[in-house]
């Protein structure tokens, strides 16, 4: 699970998408439609929350459980990849493609968030020179938890 958080944080540092001024859900972008919604991932030994923000510079916030407190992360844009492309930005799916070439190898990450009802699938796929080398999905549930009331961990 920590792997998905780090992938999310790293990927979202590069995030870029467009915003529409139309509030009609049928044509709203993913960020417009789900702004303010909170999603939770829980397993036996960990829990984290994700809140969608309708802001192309910082589209997601994260709270990761550490014992009796939570670490807070804000996903912000950065320029570490050779290219970042929003390949899909529909009302229920956001797909981002990150490409970087290192030492002659092209690395591509497809990062897809898809909402169906009260469930969000976060799918991660890593390609090296066009060949799929790793992929997995995590599933989050929509929640009404007020993440602003979570106890944050003191800085170490």
Short mmCIF file of N, CA and C in Angstrom, two decimals, residues 100-107 128-129:
data_model
loop_
_atom_site.label_atom_id
_atom_site.label_comp_id
_atom_site.label_asym_id
_atom_site.label_seq_id
_atom_site.Cartn_x
_atom_site.Cartn_y
_atom_site.Cartn_z
N UNK A 100 9.66 9.13 -19.20
CA UNK A 100 11.01 9.60 -18.89
C UNK A 100 12.01 8.62 -19.50
N UNK A 101 13.06 9.16 -20.05
CA UNK A 101 14.13 8.32 -20.58
C UNK A 101 15.34 8.44 -19.68
N UNK A 102 15.84 7.29 -19.24
CA UNK A 102 17.02 7.22 -18.38
C UNK A 102 17.99 6.20 -18.94
N UNK A 103 19.19 6.62 -19.20
CA UNK A 103 20.25 5.73 -19.69
C UNK A 103 19.78 4.88 -20.87
N UNK A 104 19.07 5.51 -21.80
CA UNK A 104 18.64 4.83 -23.01
C UNK A 104 17.40 3.97 -22.88
N UNK A 105 16.79 3.94 -21.70
CA UNK A 105 15.57 3.16 -21.49
C UNK A 105 14.41 4.14 -21.30
N UNK A 106 13.32 3.91 -22.06
CA UNK A 106 12.13 4.75 -21.90
C UNK A 106 11.21 4.11 -20.88
N UNK A 107 10.91 4.86 -19.84
CA UNK A 107 9.98 4.42 -18.80
C UNK A 107 8.68 5.20 -18.98
N UNK A 128 8.64 -0.48 -19.61
CA UNK A 128 10.04 -0.18 -19.93
C UNK A 128 10.24 -0.51 -21.39
N UNK A 129 10.59 0.50 -22.17
CA UNK A 129 10.74 0.35 -23.62
C UNK A 129 9.52 -0.33 -24.24
#
